[in-house]
Amino acid sequence: MNTSVKRTFPLFREQDSAAIVNARIGPDVDPRTRYIAETVVRHLHAAVKEIGPTHEEWLAAIKFLTDTGNMCTDWRQEFILLSDVLGVSMLVDAINHRRPGQATENTILGPFFVEGVGLSPHGTNICKDGKGEPLVVRASVHDTDGNPIEGAVIDVWQTNDDGFYDVQQKQIQPEGNLRGKFVSDADGVFWFKSVKPRDYPIPDDGPVGKLLRKLGRHPNRAAHIHFLIQATGYDTVITHIFAPDCPYLAEDTVFGVKESLIGNFVRQSDPEEAKSLGFEIPFWSVHWNFVLNKTIFHSNDRK
Ligand code: BEZ
Ligand code: FE
């Protein structure tokens, strides 16, 4: 043994492998980065010890991550999809949005939000392809004391009745189909026309789809309309309204469903009301009140 070389760090040993790796982190690393790195290494080593992978299994895991990276483009983020189907996106969201009871709960943003959509007047029909069962959404925005919030900006988006977002079918759907942006009035009210949302599969032609099939899982999201609500002085709400009769409510592939977000979609058959909306009967209606809590600035309470 060459005793002239000074050993600062312990050599690798299976028993305390994570501690040995973490001991290499430099002294000047900022505490949050150190905490994150140490925690990830500790849990990763524990998982590897528990699983005891063969070399082939470990290489398969590395190939899966490589394929996931290779699937990513400017408009396809396969790692977010992976985080979604593993429930991690919803977990991170839950940790960061622990709201008072009355406030509308968040759910997953998803990859199909588009920034910069122009404002539309109340009552606009955002369905431009004429497919699906007509729906009128009558909604309002209030604070947690029940006061209306005027001037809230509300982005709305959903798939068409074939189960695709406009951005997934650029040559097929009219531009901006099933997308709108509204501003709440002095009573906190906004409303628009659309179509009843349907269930649809998340993009499953990549490694995440393969993983779902390998795990005996389907790729379907429960039928929903997306909402992003921003108002000065209030926490932004990113949420959905879910259709109550969807067969995937209890098994949404990205775990986005919350009981409080299931809407009361009512089938309507009043010919006068249909006429006033420019709809045929039957059509659907849903009422919804979004409740925003005032933004409170916390000191950073993380380790
Ligand atoms: C969505 O609801 O648009 C969505 C959410 C997660 C993954 C894919 C799509
Ligand atoms: Fe969606």
Coordinates of C-alpha atoms and ligand atoms in Angstrom, one line a residue:
M1 CA 0.0 0.0 0.0
N2 CA 1.3 3.5 -0.9
T3 CA 1.1 5.4 2.4
S4 CA 2.6 8.6 1.0
V5 CA -0.7 9.7 -0.7
K6 CA -2.9 11.6 1.8
R7 CA -6.4 10.3 1.7
T8 CA -9.0 13.0 2.4
F9 CA -12.1 11.0 1.5
P10 CA -13.0 7.4 2.4
L11 CA -12.9 4.8 -0.4
F12 CA -16.1 3.5 -1.8
R13 CA -17.9 0.8 0.3
E14 CA -21.4 -0.6 -0.3
Q15 CA -22.4 -0.2 3.3
D16 CA -22.1 3.6 3.5
S17 CA -22.1 4.4 -0.2
A18 CA -24.4 7.4 -0.1
A19 CA -22.5 9.1 2.8
I20 CA -19.2 8.5 0.9
V21 CA -20.6 10.2 -2.3
N22 CA -22.1 13.1 -0.3
A23 CA -18.8 13.7 1.5
R24 CA -17.4 14.9 -1.8
I25 CA -19.6 17.9 -2.0
G26 CA -17.4 21.0 -1.6
P27 CA -17.4 23.2 1.5
D28 CA -18.7 26.3 -0.3
V29 CA -21.8 24.8 -1.9
D30 CA -24.9 26.8 -1.0
P31 CA -26.9 25.0 1.7
R32 CA -30.1 24.4 -0.4
T33 CA -28.1 22.8 -3.2
R34 CA -26.2 20.7 -0.7
Y35 CA -29.5 19.6 1.0
I36 CA -31.1 18.7 -2.4
A37 CA -28.0 16.8 -3.7
E38 CA -27.5 14.9 -0.4
T39 CA -31.2 13.9 -0.2
V40 CA -31.3 12.7 -3.8
V41 CA -28.2 10.7 -3.5
R42 CA -29.4 9.1 -0.2
H43 CA -32.7 8.1 -1.6
L44 CA -31.2 6.9 -4.9
H45 CA -28.7 4.7 -3.2
A46 CA -31.4 3.3 -0.9
A47 CA -33.6 2.5 -3.9
V48 CA -30.7 0.8 -5.7
K49 CA -29.9 -1.2 -2.6
E50 CA -33.6 -2.2 -2.2
I51 CA -34.0 -3.2 -5.8
G52 CA -30.6 -4.8 -6.4
P53 CA -30.7 -4.2 -10.2
T54 CA -28.9 -6.4 -12.6
H55 CA -26.5 -4.6 -15.0
E56 CA -29.1 -5.2 -17.8
E57 CA -31.8 -3.6 -15.7
W58 CA -29.7 -0.6 -14.9
L59 CA -28.8 -0.1 -18.6
A60 CA -32.5 -0.4 -19.5
A61 CA -33.2 2.4 -16.9
I62 CA -30.4 4.6 -18.5
K63 CA -31.8 3.9 -22.0
F64 CA -35.3 4.9 -20.9
L65 CA -34.0 8.2 -19.6
T66 CA -31.9 8.7 -22.7
D67 CA -35.0 8.0 -24.9
T68 CA -37.0 10.4 -22.7
G69 CA -34.5 13.2 -23.3
N70 CA -34.3 12.4 -27.1
M71 CA -38.1 12.7 -27.3
C72 CA -38.0 16.3 -26.1
T73 CA -38.3 19.2 -28.5
D74 CA -39.4 22.8 -28.1
W75 CA -43.0 21.6 -28.0
R76 CA -42.8 18.1 -26.5
Q77 CA -41.4 17.8 -23.0
E78 CA -41.3 14.1 -22.3
F79 CA -39.7 14.6 -18.8
I80 CA -42.7 16.7 -17.7
L81 CA -45.0 14.0 -19.0
L82 CA -42.9 11.5 -16.9
S83 CA -43.2 13.6 -13.8
D84 CA -47.0 13.9 -14.5
V85 CA -47.7 10.1 -14.8
L86 CA -45.5 9.4 -11.7
G87 CA -47.7 11.8 -9.7
V88 CA -44.7 14.1 -9.0
S89 CA -46.1 17.1 -10.8
M90 CA -49.2 17.0 -8.6
L91 CA -47.1 16.4 -5.5
V92 CA -44.9 19.5 -6.2
D93 CA -48.1 21.5 -6.9
A94 CA -49.7 20.3 -3.6
I95 CA -46.6 21.2 -1.6
N96 CA -46.5 24.7 -3.1
H97 CA -50.2 25.5 -3.0
R98 CA -51.4 24.7 0.5
R99 CA -54.4 27.0 0.4
P100 CA -57.0 27.9 3.0
G101 CA -60.1 25.6 2.7
Q102 CA -62.4 27.9 0.7
A103 CA -59.9 28.8 -2.0
T104 CA -60.1 27.0 -5.3
E105 CA -57.6 24.1 -5.5
N106 CA -54.9 24.0 -8.1
T107 CA -54.3 21.1 -10.5
I108 CA -51.9 20.3 -13.2
L109 CA -51.0 22.9 -15.8
G110 CA -50.2 20.4 -18.6
P111 CA -48.2 21.1 -21.7
F112 CA -50.9 22.8 -23.8
F113 CA -51.2 26.2 -22.2
V114 CA -50.4 28.9 -24.8
E115 CA -49.3 32.4 -23.7
G116 CA -50.5 35.6 -25.4
V117 CA -54.0 34.6 -26.4
G118 CA -56.0 37.7 -27.2
L119 CA -59.0 38.9 -25.0
S120 CA -62.5 37.8 -26.0
P121 CA -65.8 39.4 -25.0
H122 CA -68.1 37.6 -22.6
G123 CA -70.3 35.1 -24.4
T124 CA -67.8 34.2 -27.1
N125 CA -68.0 30.7 -28.5
I126 CA -64.5 29.4 -28.2
C127 CA -65.4 26.3 -30.2
K128 CA -64.5 27.1 -33.8
D129 CA -64.8 23.7 -35.4
G130 CA -68.4 23.1 -34.6
K131 CA -67.8 19.6 -33.1
G132 CA -69.2 18.3 -29.8
E133 CA -72.1 19.0 -27.6
P134 CA -72.7 22.8 -26.9
L135 CA -71.9 24.1 -23.4
V136 CA -72.3 27.4 -21.7
V137 CA -69.9 28.2 -18.8
R138 CA -71.2 30.8 -16.4
A139 CA -68.5 31.6 -13.9
S140 CA -67.3 34.2 -11.3
V141 CA -64.2 35.0 -9.4
H142 CA -64.4 35.9 -5.7
D143 CA -62.0 36.4 -2.8
T144 CA -62.2 34.1 0.3
D145 CA -64.5 36.6 2.0
G146 CA -67.0 36.4 -0.8
N147 CA -66.2 39.7 -2.4
P148 CA -66.2 39.8 -6.3
I149 CA -62.9 40.3 -7.9
E150 CA -63.1 42.6 -10.9
G151 CA -60.4 42.5 -13.6
A152 CA -59.3 39.0 -13.0
V153 CA -57.8 37.6 -16.3
I154 CA -58.9 34.1 -17.0
D155 CA -57.3 31.9 -19.7
V156 CA -59.4 28.9 -20.8
W157 CA -58.4 25.9 -22.9
Q158 CA -59.6 22.4 -23.7
T159 CA -59.4 19.7 -26.4
N160 CA -61.8 19.6 -29.3
D161 CA -64.3 16.8 -29.5
D162 CA -61.8 14.5 -31.2
G163 CA -59.6 14.8 -28.0
F164 CA -56.8 17.0 -29.3
Y165 CA -55.6 20.5 -28.5
D166 CA -55.4 23.0 -31.4
V167 CA -51.6 23.0 -31.0
Q168 CA -51.4 19.3 -31.5
Q169 CA -53.3 19.6 -34.8
K170 CA -52.0 22.8 -36.3
Q171 CA -53.0 21.9 -39.9
I172 CA -56.3 20.3 -38.9
Q173 CA -58.0 22.6 -36.3
P174 CA -58.8 26.3 -36.7
E175 CA -56.1 28.3 -35.0
G176 CA -57.0 29.1 -31.4
N177 CA -59.8 26.5 -31.4
L178 CA -61.1 25.9 -27.8
R179 CA -59.0 28.7 -26.3
G180 CA -60.0 32.0 -24.9
K181 CA -59.1 34.7 -22.5
F182 CA -61.7 36.7 -20.5
V183 CA -61.7 39.5 -17.9
S184 CA -64.2 39.4 -14.9
D185 CA -66.6 42.3 -14.6
A186 CA -67.5 44.4 -11.5
D187 CA -69.5 41.4 -10.2
G188 CA -66.6 39.1 -10.7
V189 CA -68.5 37.4 -13.5
F190 CA -67.4 36.1 -16.9
W191 CA -69.0 33.6 -19.3
F192 CA -68.4 31.9 -22.5
K193 CA -69.7 29.2 -24.9
S194 CA -67.8 26.0 -25.7
V195 CA -68.4 22.3 -25.9
K196 CA -68.7 19.6 -23.2
P197 CA -65.2 18.4 -22.5
R198 CA -64.3 14.8 -23.2
D199 CA -61.6 12.4 -22.0
Y200 CA -58.5 12.1 -24.1
P201 CA -55.1 10.4 -24.1
I202 CA -52.0 12.3 -23.2
P203 CA -49.3 11.9 -25.9
D204 CA -48.3 8.3 -25.6
D205 CA -46.2 7.7 -28.7
G206 CA -43.0 8.1 -26.8
P207 CA -41.1 6.4 -23.8
V208 CA -43.7 7.6 -21.3
G209 CA -46.5 5.8 -23.3
K210 CA -44.3 2.7 -23.4
L211 CA -43.8 2.9 -19.7
L212 CA -47.6 3.2 -19.1
R213 CA -48.3 0.1 -21.3
K214 CA -45.5 -1.8 -19.5
L215 CA -47.2 -0.9 -16.2
G216 CA -50.7 -1.9 -17.4
R217 CA -51.9 1.7 -17.3
H218 CA -54.0 3.6 -19.8
P219 CA -53.0 7.1 -21.0
N220 CA -56.4 8.8 -20.5
R221 CA -57.1 12.1 -18.7
A222 CA -60.5 12.7 -17.2
A223 CA -62.7 15.2 -19.2
H224 CA -61.9 18.7 -18.2
I225 CA -61.6 22.4 -19.1
H226 CA -58.4 24.2 -18.1
F227 CA -58.5 27.6 -16.3
L228 CA -55.6 29.9 -15.3
I229 CA -56.8 32.8 -13.3
Q230 CA -54.6 35.8 -12.5
A231 CA -55.6 38.9 -10.4
T232 CA -53.4 41.5 -8.9
G233 CA -52.8 40.8 -5.1
Y234 CA -54.1 37.2 -5.3
D235 CA -52.4 33.9 -5.8
T236 CA -52.7 32.7 -9.3
V237 CA -54.9 29.7 -9.7
I238 CA -54.2 27.0 -12.2
T239 CA -57.0 24.5 -12.3
H240 CA -59.7 22.5 -14.2
I241 CA -63.4 21.9 -14.0
F242 CA -64.0 18.2 -14.5
A243 CA -67.1 16.7 -16.1
P244 CA -68.9 14.5 -13.4
D245 CA -69.9 11.7 -15.8
C246 CA -66.4 10.9 -17.1
P247 CA -65.4 7.2 -16.7
Y248 CA -61.8 8.3 -16.0
L249 CA -62.5 10.5 -13.0
A250 CA -61.1 8.0 -10.5
E251 CA -58.1 7.1 -12.8
D252 CA -56.9 10.2 -14.4
T253 CA -53.5 9.2 -15.7
V254 CA -51.8 12.3 -14.3
F255 CA -53.7 12.2 -10.9
G256 CA -55.2 15.7 -11.6
V257 CA -58.7 15.1 -10.3
K258 CA -59.8 16.7 -7.0
E259 CA -63.3 16.2 -5.5
S260 CA -63.7 20.0 -5.2
L261 CA -63.1 20.5 -9.0
I262 CA -65.9 18.2 -10.3
G263 CA -68.5 20.4 -11.8
N264 CA -72.3 20.1 -12.0
F265 CA -72.8 19.9 -15.8
V266 CA -76.5 20.1 -16.5
R267 CA -78.2 18.9 -19.7
Q268 CA -80.6 21.6 -20.8
S269 CA -83.5 21.4 -23.1
D270 CA -85.2 24.8 -22.9
P271 CA -85.7 25.9 -26.5
E272 CA -85.9 29.6 -25.6
E273 CA -82.6 29.5 -23.7
A274 CA -81.0 27.5 -26.5
K275 CA -82.2 30.1 -29.0
S276 CA -80.8 33.0 -26.9
L277 CA -77.5 31.3 -26.9
G278 CA -77.6 30.3 -30.6
F279 CA -77.5 26.6 -29.6
E280 CA -79.7 23.6 -30.7
I281 CA -81.2 21.6 -27.9
P282 CA -80.1 19.7 -26.0
F283 CA -77.1 21.7 -24.7
W284 CA -75.1 21.7 -21.4
S285 CA -74.5 24.3 -18.8
V286 CA -72.2 24.6 -15.8
H287 CA -71.9 27.3 -13.1
W288 CA -68.6 27.8 -11.3
N289 CA -67.2 30.1 -8.7
F290 CA -63.4 30.5 -8.5
V291 CA -62.2 31.6 -5.1
L292 CA -58.8 33.3 -4.8
N293 CA -56.8 33.9 -1.7
K294 CA -54.8 37.1 -1.1
T295 CA -51.1 36.7 -1.7
I296 CA -49.1 36.5 1.6
F297 CA -45.4 36.9 1.4
H298 CA -43.6 34.3 3.5
S299 CA -40.0 34.2 4.6
N300 CA -38.4 31.1 3.1
D301 CA -39.2 28.3 5.5
R302 CA -37.3 25.6 3.5
K303 CA -34.2 23.8 4.7
Ligands
BEZ1 C1 -53.4 18.3 -20.1 O1 -54.4 18.3 -19.3 O2 -53.5 19.1 -21.1 C2 -52.3 17.4 -19.9 C3 -51.7 17.3 -18.6 C4 -50.6 16.5 -18.4 C5 -50.0 15.8 -19.4 C6 -50.6 15.9 -20.7 C7 -51.7 16.8 -20.9
FE2 FE -55.9 19.0 -20.6

